[in-house]
PDB file of C-alpha atoms in Angstrom:
ATOM      1  CA  GLY A   1     -56.781 -37.574 -34.207  1.00  0.00           C
ATOM      2  CA  GLU A   2     -59.642 -37.156 -31.732  1.00  0.00           C
ATOM      3  CA  LYS A   3     -62.130 -36.802 -34.583  1.00  0.00           C
ATOM      4  CA  LEU A   4     -60.988 -40.120 -36.070  1.00  0.00           C
ATOM      5  CA  ALA A   5     -60.977 -41.909 -32.697  1.00  0.00           C
ATOM      6  CA  LEU A   6     -64.528 -40.725 -32.088  1.00  0.00           C
ATOM      7  CA  ARG A   7     -65.633 -41.882 -35.549  1.00  0.00           C
ATOM      8  CA  LEU A   8     -64.030 -45.285 -34.997  1.00  0.00           C
ATOM      9  CA  SER A   9     -65.606 -45.648 -31.562  1.00  0.00           C
ATOM     10  CA  LEU A  10     -69.011 -44.985 -33.104  1.00  0.00           C
ATOM     11  CA  LEU A  11     -68.390 -47.568 -35.828  1.00  0.00           C
ATOM     12  CA  LYS A  12     -67.176 -50.224 -33.392  1.00  0.00           C
ATOM     13  CA  GLY A  13     -69.478 -49.363 -30.549  1.00  0.00           C
ATOM     14  CA  THR A  14     -66.535 -48.994 -28.156  1.00  0.00           C
ATOM     15  CA  GLY A  15     -64.415 -46.221 -26.758  1.00  0.00           C
ATOM     16  CA  PRO A  16     -61.516 -44.643 -28.662  1.00  0.00           C
ATOM     17  CA  ASP A  17     -58.890 -47.099 -29.971  1.00  0.00           C
ATOM     18  CA  PRO A  18     -55.622 -46.374 -28.130  1.00  0.00           C
ATOM     19  CA  THR A  19     -53.619 -48.379 -30.717  1.00  0.00           C
ATOM     20  CA  LEU A  20     -54.539 -46.205 -33.699  1.00  0.00           C
ATOM     21  CA  GLU A  21     -51.813 -43.633 -34.171  1.00  0.00           C
ATOM     22  CA  PRO A  22     -51.268 -41.163 -36.983  1.00  0.00           C
ATOM     23  CA  ALA A  23     -49.718 -42.989 -39.918  1.00  0.00           C
ATOM     24  CA  GLU A  24     -47.180 -40.260 -40.581  1.00  0.00           C
ATOM     25  CA  PRO A  25     -44.521 -39.894 -37.876  1.00  0.00           C
ATOM     26  CA  GLU A  26     -43.647 -36.426 -36.660  1.00  0.00           C
ATOM     27  CA  VAL A  27     -40.033 -36.844 -37.848  1.00  0.00           C
ATOM     28  CA  GLN A  28     -38.848 -35.381 -41.154  1.00  0.00           C
ATOM     29  CA  PRO A  29     -37.998 -37.936 -43.913  1.00  0.00           C
ATOM     30  CA  GLY A  30     -34.311 -38.768 -44.129  1.00  0.00           C
ATOM     31  CA  LEU A  31     -33.605 -37.883 -40.488  1.00  0.00           C
ATOM     32  CA  ARG A  32     -31.575 -40.698 -38.929  1.00  0.00           C
ATOM     33  CA  THR A  33     -31.950 -41.808 -35.363  1.00  0.00           C
ATOM     34  CA  GLU A  34     -29.111 -42.874 -33.105  1.00  0.00           C
ATOM     35  CA  VAL A  35     -30.755 -46.222 -32.309  1.00  0.00           C
ATOM     36  CA  ALA A  36     -30.628 -49.323 -34.489  1.00  0.00           C
ATOM     37  CA  LEU A  37     -33.120 -49.498 -37.332  1.00  0.00           C
ATOM     38  CA  PRO A  38     -35.955 -52.006 -36.969  1.00  0.00           C
ATOM     39  CA  ASP A  39     -35.755 -55.298 -38.875  1.00  0.00           C
ATOM     40  CA  PHE A  40     -38.970 -55.970 -40.807  1.00  0.00           C
ATOM     41  CA  SER A  41     -37.714 -59.322 -42.156  1.00  0.00           C
ATOM     42  CA  GLY A  42     -40.101 -62.263 -42.154  1.00  0.00           C
ATOM     43  CA  VAL A  43     -43.438 -63.444 -43.400  1.00  0.00           C
ATOM     44  CA  TRP A  44     -46.280 -61.377 -41.984  1.00  0.00           C
ATOM     45  CA  VAL A  45     -49.957 -62.415 -42.010  1.00  0.00           C
ATOM     46  CA  MET A  46     -52.711 -59.800 -42.164  1.00  0.00           C
ATOM     47  CA  HIS A  47     -54.435 -59.575 -38.805  1.00  0.00           C
ATOM     48  CA  ALA A  48     -56.735 -56.530 -38.967  1.00  0.00           C
ATOM     49  CA  VAL A  49     -57.614 -53.338 -40.768  1.00  0.00           C
ATOM     50  CA  VAL A  50     -58.183 -50.422 -38.383  1.00  0.00           C
ATOM     51  CA  GLY A  51     -59.886 -47.276 -39.616  1.00  0.00           C
ATOM     52  CA  PRO A  52     -62.270 -46.424 -42.441  1.00  0.00           C
ATOM     53  CA  VAL A  53     -61.589 -49.339 -44.842  1.00  0.00           C
ATOM     54  CA  GLY A  54     -63.512 -47.608 -47.637  1.00  0.00           C
ATOM     55  CA  LEU A  55     -60.706 -45.048 -47.884  1.00  0.00           C
ATOM     56  CA  LEU A  56     -58.098 -47.670 -48.815  1.00  0.00           C
ATOM     57  CA  GLU A  57     -58.981 -47.688 -52.521  1.00  0.00           C
ATOM     58  CA  ASP A  58     -56.677 -44.754 -53.235  1.00  0.00           C
ATOM     59  CA  THR A  59     -53.741 -46.268 -51.332  1.00  0.00           C
ATOM     60  CA  GLY A  60     -52.822 -48.939 -53.862  1.00  0.00           C
ATOM     61  CA  LEU A  61     -53.905 -51.829 -51.645  1.00  0.00           C
ATOM     62  CA  GLY A  62     -55.750 -54.624 -53.419  1.00  0.00           C
ATOM     63  CA  TRP A  63     -59.463 -55.305 -53.268  1.00  0.00           C
ATOM     64  CA  MET A  64     -59.110 -58.270 -50.898  1.00  0.00           C
ATOM     65  CA  THR A  65     -57.242 -56.199 -48.321  1.00  0.00           C
ATOM     66  CA  ARG A  66     -59.730 -53.363 -48.603  1.00  0.00           C
ATOM     67  CA  GLN A  67     -62.615 -55.780 -48.004  1.00  0.00           C
ATOM     68  CA  ASP A  68     -60.854 -57.339 -45.003  1.00  0.00           C
ATOM     69  CA  TYR A  69     -61.176 -60.638 -46.920  1.00  0.00           C
ATOM     70  CA  GLY A  70     -57.467 -61.321 -46.662  1.00  0.00           C
ATOM     71  CA  LYS A  71     -57.482 -61.466 -42.857  1.00  0.00           C
ATOM     72  CA  GLY A  72     -55.483 -64.550 -41.911  1.00  0.00           C
ATOM     73  CA  ARG A  73     -54.693 -65.344 -45.586  1.00  0.00           C
ATOM     74  CA  PHE A  74     -52.994 -62.266 -47.045  1.00  0.00           C
ATOM     75  CA  THR A  75     -49.237 -62.135 -46.447  1.00  0.00           C
ATOM     76  CA  MET A  76     -46.430 -59.655 -46.747  1.00  0.00           C
ATOM     77  CA  SER A  77     -42.991 -61.203 -47.182  1.00  0.00           C
ATOM     78  CA  VAL A  78     -40.076 -58.925 -46.322  1.00  0.00           C
ATOM     79  CA  GLU A  79     -36.378 -59.539 -46.601  1.00  0.00           C
ATOM     80  CA  GLN A  80     -34.241 -56.738 -45.193  1.00  0.00           C
ATOM     81  CA  VAL A  81     -30.456 -56.551 -45.222  1.00  0.00           C
ATOM     82  CA  GLY A  82     -29.517 -53.179 -43.754  1.00  0.00           C
ATOM     83  CA  GLU A  83     -31.338 -50.706 -45.966  1.00  0.00           C
ATOM     84  CA  GLN A  84     -31.857 -53.090 -48.895  1.00  0.00           C
ATOM     85  CA  PHE A  85     -35.427 -54.463 -49.085  1.00  0.00           C
ATOM     86  CA  THR A  86     -37.338 -57.083 -51.025  1.00  0.00           C
ATOM     87  CA  VAL A  87     -41.080 -56.936 -50.348  1.00  0.00           C
ATOM     88  CA  ALA A  88     -43.857 -59.058 -51.849  1.00  0.00           C
ATOM     89  CA  GLU A  89     -47.550 -59.282 -51.089  1.00  0.00           C
ATOM     90  CA  GLY A  90     -49.395 -62.518 -51.680  1.00  0.00           C
ATOM     91  CA  MET A  91     -52.057 -64.894 -50.522  1.00  0.00           C
ATOM     92  CA  ASP A  92     -52.279 -68.474 -49.311  1.00  0.00           C
ATOM     93  CA  GLY A  93     -48.527 -69.154 -49.449  1.00  0.00           C
ATOM     94  CA  ASP A  94     -47.765 -67.542 -52.835  1.00  0.00           C
ATOM     95  CA  HIS A  95     -45.633 -64.471 -52.104  1.00  0.00           C
ATOM     96  CA  GLY A  96     -46.360 -62.799 -55.486  1.00  0.00           C
ATOM     97  CA  SER A  97     -44.171 -60.375 -57.422  1.00  0.00           C
ATOM     98  CA  ALA A  98     -41.434 -58.746 -55.376  1.00  0.00           C
ATOM     99  CA  LEU A  99     -40.413 -55.101 -55.227  1.00  0.00           C
ATOM    100  CA  LYS A 100     -36.709 -54.490 -54.564  1.00  0.00           C
ATOM    101  CA  PHE A 101     -35.433 -51.157 -53.303  1.00  0.00           C
ATOM    102  CA  HIS A 102     -32.859 -49.384 -51.165  1.00  0.00           C
ATOM    103  CA  ALA A 103     -33.982 -46.993 -48.421  1.00  0.00           C
ATOM    104  CA  GLY A 104     -32.436 -43.549 -48.637  1.00  0.00           C
ATOM    105  CA  ASP A 105     -31.982 -43.534 -52.429  1.00  0.00           C
ATOM    106  CA  SER A 106     -33.819 -41.331 -54.879  1.00  0.00           C
ATOM    107  CA  GLU A 107     -36.794 -42.737 -56.787  1.00  0.00           C
ATOM    108  CA  GLN A 108     -35.920 -46.124 -58.266  1.00  0.00           C
ATOM    109  CA  VAL A 109     -37.541 -48.835 -60.375  1.00  0.00           C
ATOM    110  CA  ALA A 110     -38.584 -51.388 -57.756  1.00  0.00           C
ATOM    111  CA  SER A 111     -40.413 -53.895 -59.943  1.00  0.00           C
ATOM    112  CA  ASP A 112     -38.887 -56.511 -62.206  1.00  0.00           C
ATOM    113  CA  PRO A 113     -37.607 -54.619 -65.286  1.00  0.00           C
ATOM    114  CA  GLU A 114     -39.371 -57.201 -67.487  1.00  0.00           C
ATOM    115  CA  ARG A 115     -42.738 -56.383 -65.960  1.00  0.00           C
ATOM    116  CA  LEU A 116     -45.167 -54.690 -68.341  1.00  0.00           C
ATOM    117  CA  ARG A 117     -46.105 -51.902 -65.908  1.00  0.00           C
ATOM    118  CA  ARG A 118     -43.168 -50.667 -63.856  1.00  0.00           C
ATOM    119  CA  THR A 119     -43.408 -49.613 -60.231  1.00  0.00           C
ATOM    120  CA  PHE A 120     -41.324 -46.666 -59.045  1.00  0.00           C
ATOM    121  CA  LEU A 121     -40.550 -46.264 -55.372  1.00  0.00           C
ATOM    122  CA  ARG A 122     -38.724 -44.008 -52.929  1.00  0.00           C
ATOM    123  CA  ALA A 123     -38.126 -45.089 -49.329  1.00  0.00           C
ATOM    124  CA  ASP A 124     -36.753 -43.032 -46.429  1.00  0.00           C
ATOM    125  CA  TRP A 125     -36.478 -43.581 -42.704  1.00  0.00           C
ATOM    126  CA  CYS A 126     -38.615 -41.356 -40.460  1.00  0.00           C
ATOM    127  CA  GLY A 127     -37.255 -42.270 -37.071  1.00  0.00           C
ATOM    128  CA  GLN A 128     -38.162 -45.936 -36.590  1.00  0.00           C
ATOM    129  CA  ALA A 129     -40.714 -45.947 -39.438  1.00  0.00           C
ATOM    130  CA  LEU A 130     -39.991 -46.593 -43.099  1.00  0.00           C
ATOM    131  CA  ARG A 131     -41.827 -44.104 -45.326  1.00  0.00           C
ATOM    132  CA  ILE A 132     -42.559 -45.363 -48.845  1.00  0.00           C
ATOM    133  CA  GLU A 133     -43.787 -43.345 -51.790  1.00  0.00           C
ATOM    134  CA  GLU A 134     -44.896 -45.553 -54.656  1.00  0.00           C
ATOM    135  CA  ARG A 135     -46.289 -44.979 -58.120  1.00  0.00           C
ATOM    136  CA  THR A 136     -46.988 -47.126 -61.128  1.00  0.00           C
ATOM    137  CA  ALA A 137     -45.998 -45.917 -64.589  1.00  0.00           C
ATOM    138  CA  GLY A 138     -48.776 -43.874 -66.147  1.00  0.00           C
ATOM    139  CA  ARG A 139     -50.710 -43.379 -62.899  1.00  0.00           C
ATOM    140  CA  ASP A 140     -50.833 -40.830 -60.099  1.00  0.00           C
ATOM    141  CA  PRO A 141     -48.697 -41.639 -57.032  1.00  0.00           C
ATOM    142  CA  PHE A 142     -50.317 -43.406 -54.102  1.00  0.00           C
ATOM    143  CA  PRO A 143     -50.391 -41.705 -50.682  1.00  0.00           C
ATOM    144  CA  ALA A 144     -47.224 -42.340 -48.684  1.00  0.00           C
ATOM    145  CA  LYS A 145     -47.335 -45.436 -46.506  1.00  0.00           C
ATOM    146  CA  PHE A 146     -45.408 -46.094 -43.326  1.00  0.00           C
ATOM    147  CA  PHE A 147     -44.080 -49.397 -42.032  1.00  0.00           C
ATOM    148  CA  ARG A 148     -43.384 -49.595 -38.319  1.00  0.00           C
ATOM    149  CA  LEU A 149     -43.134 -52.270 -35.662  1.00  0.00           C
ATOM    150  CA  ASP A 150     -45.533 -52.304 -32.742  1.00  0.00           C
ATOM    151  CA  GLY A 151     -44.125 -55.022 -30.514  1.00  0.00           C
ATOM    152  CA  GLU A 152     -44.346 -58.203 -32.589  1.00  0.00           C
ATOM    153  CA  ARG A 153     -46.756 -56.624 -35.076  1.00  0.00           C
ATOM    154  CA  LEU A 154     -46.014 -54.907 -38.353  1.00  0.00           C
ATOM    155  CA  VAL A 155     -48.213 -51.883 -38.941  1.00  0.00           C
ATOM    156  CA  LEU A 156     -48.702 -50.474 -42.418  1.00  0.00           C
ATOM    157  CA  GLY A 157     -50.231 -47.020 -41.992  1.00  0.00           C
ATOM    158  CA  PHE A 158     -51.743 -44.456 -44.344  1.00  0.00           C
ATOM    159  CA  THR A 159     -53.041 -40.955 -43.884  1.00  0.00           C
ATOM    160  CA  THR A 160     -55.610 -40.102 -46.541  1.00  0.00           C
ATOM    161  CA  ALA A 161     -55.938 -36.723 -48.233  1.00  0.00           C
ATOM    162  CA  ALA A 162     -58.864 -36.008 -45.880  1.00  0.00           C
ATOM    163  CA  GLY A 163     -56.633 -36.666 -42.854  1.00  0.00           C
ATOM    164  CA  ASP A 164     -58.165 -40.016 -41.919  1.00  0.00           C
ATOM    165  CA  VAL A 165     -55.774 -42.683 -40.621  1.00  0.00           C
ATOM    166  CA  VAL A 166     -56.012 -46.286 -41.742  1.00  0.00           C
ATOM    167  CA  ALA A 167     -53.717 -49.052 -40.492  1.00  0.00           C
ATOM    168  CA  VAL A 168     -53.301 -52.611 -41.722  1.00  0.00           C
ATOM    169  CA  ARG A 169     -51.864 -54.794 -38.951  1.00  0.00           C
ATOM    170  CA  TYR A 170     -49.843 -57.950 -39.537  1.00  0.00           C
ATOM    171  CA  VAL A 171     -48.547 -60.608 -37.166  1.00  0.00           C
ATOM    172  CA  ARG A 172     -45.226 -62.331 -37.818  1.00  0.00           C
ATOM    173  CA  PHE A 173     -45.657 -65.861 -39.112  1.00  0.00           C
ATOM    174  CA  ALA A 174     -41.979 -66.672 -39.690  1.00  0.00           C
ATOM    175  CA  ARG A 175     -38.585 -64.999 -39.430  1.00  0.00           C
ATOM    176  CA  ALA A 176     -36.986 -67.208 -42.094  1.00  0.00           C
ATOM    177  CA  ARG A 177     -35.477 -65.951 -45.346  1.00  0.00           C
ATOM    178  CA  VAL A 178     -38.217 -65.689 -47.921  1.00  0.00           C
ATOM    179  CA  PHE A 179     -36.421 -65.023 -51.201  1.00  0.00           C
ATOM    180  CA  SER A 180     -33.402 -66.868 -52.530  1.00  0.00           C
TER     181      SER A 180
END
């Protein structure tokens, strides 16, 4: 934590970033909280990438996100009904191919069954964060990613194998239903 904050402060020329938290919550996967679960529904627009962007290649995020090119253009559309999710990443108004999954279930096929390369996913709640493990058929799994709300921002966090923390921050563009 302190090592990363120091590295980031050197890169940015500022003091440590108080908003960068470890991507992985301290709570064990599957442990339920007594408070209501957060609602990630809406269209979210990429606002910033915080942390060593070069380490995002192994996380499954696309080239445009890793280059910070998608800032203000890259979107994540989420529809959440309880623990049922539909999530799609896109750009410039096209929400792209959706992944559908249920939090708390075992690994499931989240991509369209007609898709050439299937995506397998497992999602569990870790307190107020949604932990997602994802892999594409024939490839190694990506590092776990965590969705959490930080006020009106959606934070997608990763902890790399080296222990570095990278966060992609989104701002809510709309709360409307995305998929029909």
